[in-house]
Short mmCIF file of the C-alpha atoms (twelve columns), coordinates in Angstrom:
data_MODEL
# 
_entry.id   MODEL 
# 
loop_
_atom_site.group_PDB 
_atom_site.id 
_atom_site.type_symbol 
_atom_site.label_atom_id 
_atom_site.label_alt_id 
_atom_site.label_comp_id 
_atom_site.label_asym_id 
_atom_site.label_seq_id 
_atom_site.Cartn_x 
_atom_site.Cartn_y 
_atom_site.Cartn_z 
_atom_site.pdbx_PDB_model_num 
ATOM 1  C CA . ASN A 1  13.806  4.711  5.382   1 
ATOM 2  C CA . VAL A 2  16.334  3.622  2.815   1 
ATOM 3  C CA . GLU A 3  18.586  0.691  3.233   1 
ATOM 4  C CA . GLY A 4  21.644  2.035  5.079   1 
ATOM 5  C CA . GLY A 5  19.790  5.244  6.014   1 
ATOM 6  C CA . THR A 6  19.533  6.988  9.299   1 
ATOM 7  C CA . GLY A 7  16.618  4.848  10.566  1 
ATOM 8  C CA . LYS A 8  14.546  7.900  11.570  1 
ATOM 9  C CA . GLY A 9  11.639  7.173  9.362   1 
ATOM 10 C CA . ASP A 10 8.358   5.248  10.074  1 
ATOM 11 C CA . ALA A 11 9.467   2.077  8.150   1 
ATOM 12 C CA . MET A 12 10.829  -0.863 9.896   1 
ATOM 13 C CA . PRO A 13 14.224  -2.133 8.709   1 
ATOM 14 C CA . LYS A 14 12.701  -5.589 8.094   1 
ATOM 15 C CA . ILE A 15 11.364  -4.230 4.788   1 
ATOM 16 C CA . TRP A 16 14.852  -4.913 3.392   1 
ATOM 17 C CA . SER A 17 15.078  -8.513 4.514   1 
ATOM 18 C CA . ASN A 18 11.359  -9.170 3.303   1 
ATOM 19 C CA . TRP A 19 11.669  -7.140 0.107   1 
ATOM 20 C CA . ASP A 20 9.742   -9.650 -2.057  1 
ATOM 21 C CA . ASP A 21 6.715   -9.666 0.367   1 
ATOM 22 C CA . PHE A 22 6.728   -5.867 0.758   1 
ATOM 23 C CA . SER A 23 7.112   -5.438 -3.012  1 
ATOM 24 C CA . ALA A 24 4.312   -7.763 -3.631  1 
ATOM 25 C CA . LYS A 25 2.053   -5.944 -1.291  1 
ATOM 26 C CA . MET A 26 2.923   -2.572 -2.742  1 
ATOM 27 C CA . ASN A 27 2.299   -3.867 -6.222  1 
ATOM 28 C CA . GLU A 28 -1.217  -5.039 -5.086  1 
ATOM 29 C CA . PHE A 29 -1.945  -1.653 -3.561  1 
ATOM 30 C CA . VAL A 30 -0.916  0.123  -6.739  1 
ATOM 31 C CA . GLU A 31 -3.028  -2.219 -8.797  1 
ATOM 32 C CA . LYS A 32 -6.120  -1.826 -6.680  1 
ATOM 33 C CA . MET A 33 -5.721  1.970  -6.528  1 
ATOM 34 C CA . GLY A 34 -5.473  2.082  -10.396 1 
ATOM 35 C CA . ALA A 35 -8.669  0.014  -10.674 1 
ATOM 36 C CA . LEU A 36 -10.431 2.328  -8.218  1 
ATOM 37 C CA . ASP A 37 -9.293  5.436  -10.113 1 
ATOM 38 C CA . LYS A 38 -10.374 3.877  -13.461 1 
ATOM 39 C CA . ALA A 39 -13.848 3.040  -12.024 1 
ATOM 40 C CA . ALA A 40 -14.233 6.632  -10.606 1 
ATOM 41 C CA . GLN A 41 -13.139 8.247  -13.901 1 
ATOM 42 C CA . GLU A 42 -15.397 6.127  -16.049 1 
ATOM 43 C CA . GLY A 43 -18.370 5.645  -13.830 1 
ATOM 44 C CA . GLY A 44 -18.202 8.201  -11.017 1 
ATOM 45 C CA . MET A 45 -18.565 7.404  -7.316  1 
ATOM 46 C CA . ALA A 46 -21.364 4.937  -7.831  1 
ATOM 47 C CA . ALA A 47 -18.913 2.730  -9.914  1 
ATOM 48 C CA . ALA A 48 -15.970 3.251  -7.515  1 
ATOM 49 C CA . ALA A 49 -17.874 2.826  -4.219  1 
ATOM 50 C CA . PRO A 50 -17.831 -0.987 -4.216  1 
ATOM 51 C CA . LEU A 51 -14.077 -0.979 -4.741  1 
ATOM 52 C CA . VAL A 52 -13.156 1.390  -1.976  1 
ATOM 53 C CA . GLN A 53 -12.959 -1.045 0.913   1 
ATOM 54 C CA . GLU A 54 -11.136 -3.535 -1.202  1 
ATOM 55 C CA . SER A 55 -8.521  -0.922 -2.087  1 
ATOM 56 C CA . PHE A 56 -7.310  -0.413 1.465   1 
ATOM 57 C CA . THR A 57 -4.557  -3.130 1.188   1 
ATOM 58 C CA . CYS A 58 -2.224  -0.447 2.509   1 
ATOM 59 C CA . LYS A 59 -3.120  -1.454 6.086   1 
ATOM 60 C CA . GLY A 60 -1.321  -4.788 5.461   1 
ATOM 61 C CA . CYS A 61 1.984   -3.013 4.854   1 
ATOM 62 C CA . HIS A 62 1.567   -0.619 7.652   1 
ATOM 63 C CA . ASP A 63 0.699   -3.384 10.123  1 
ATOM 64 C CA . GLU A 64 3.610   -5.388 9.058   1 
ATOM 65 C CA . TYR A 65 6.381   -2.850 8.171   1 
ATOM 66 C CA . ARG A 66 5.580   0.432  9.829   1 
ATOM 67 C CA . TYR A 67 6.263   1.433  13.371  1 
ATOM 68 C CA . ALA A 68 3.146   2.266  15.431  1 
ATOM 69 C CA . GLU A 69 2.539   5.959  15.885  1 
# 
């Protein structure tokens, strides 16, 4: 969904009124995925494995800002 869009996406409109929170959560997700990618590139799965569970911050946004399927 984009602000002023048709509203037919999975995102709730409250993203726009809570942009700072949504943006902070998205930035955290991007940062953690970058760390996971770097660990995997430099040390393989053994190095990345401990970061996998920590990287699933996406659930926080989905729980808060996405309609249930």
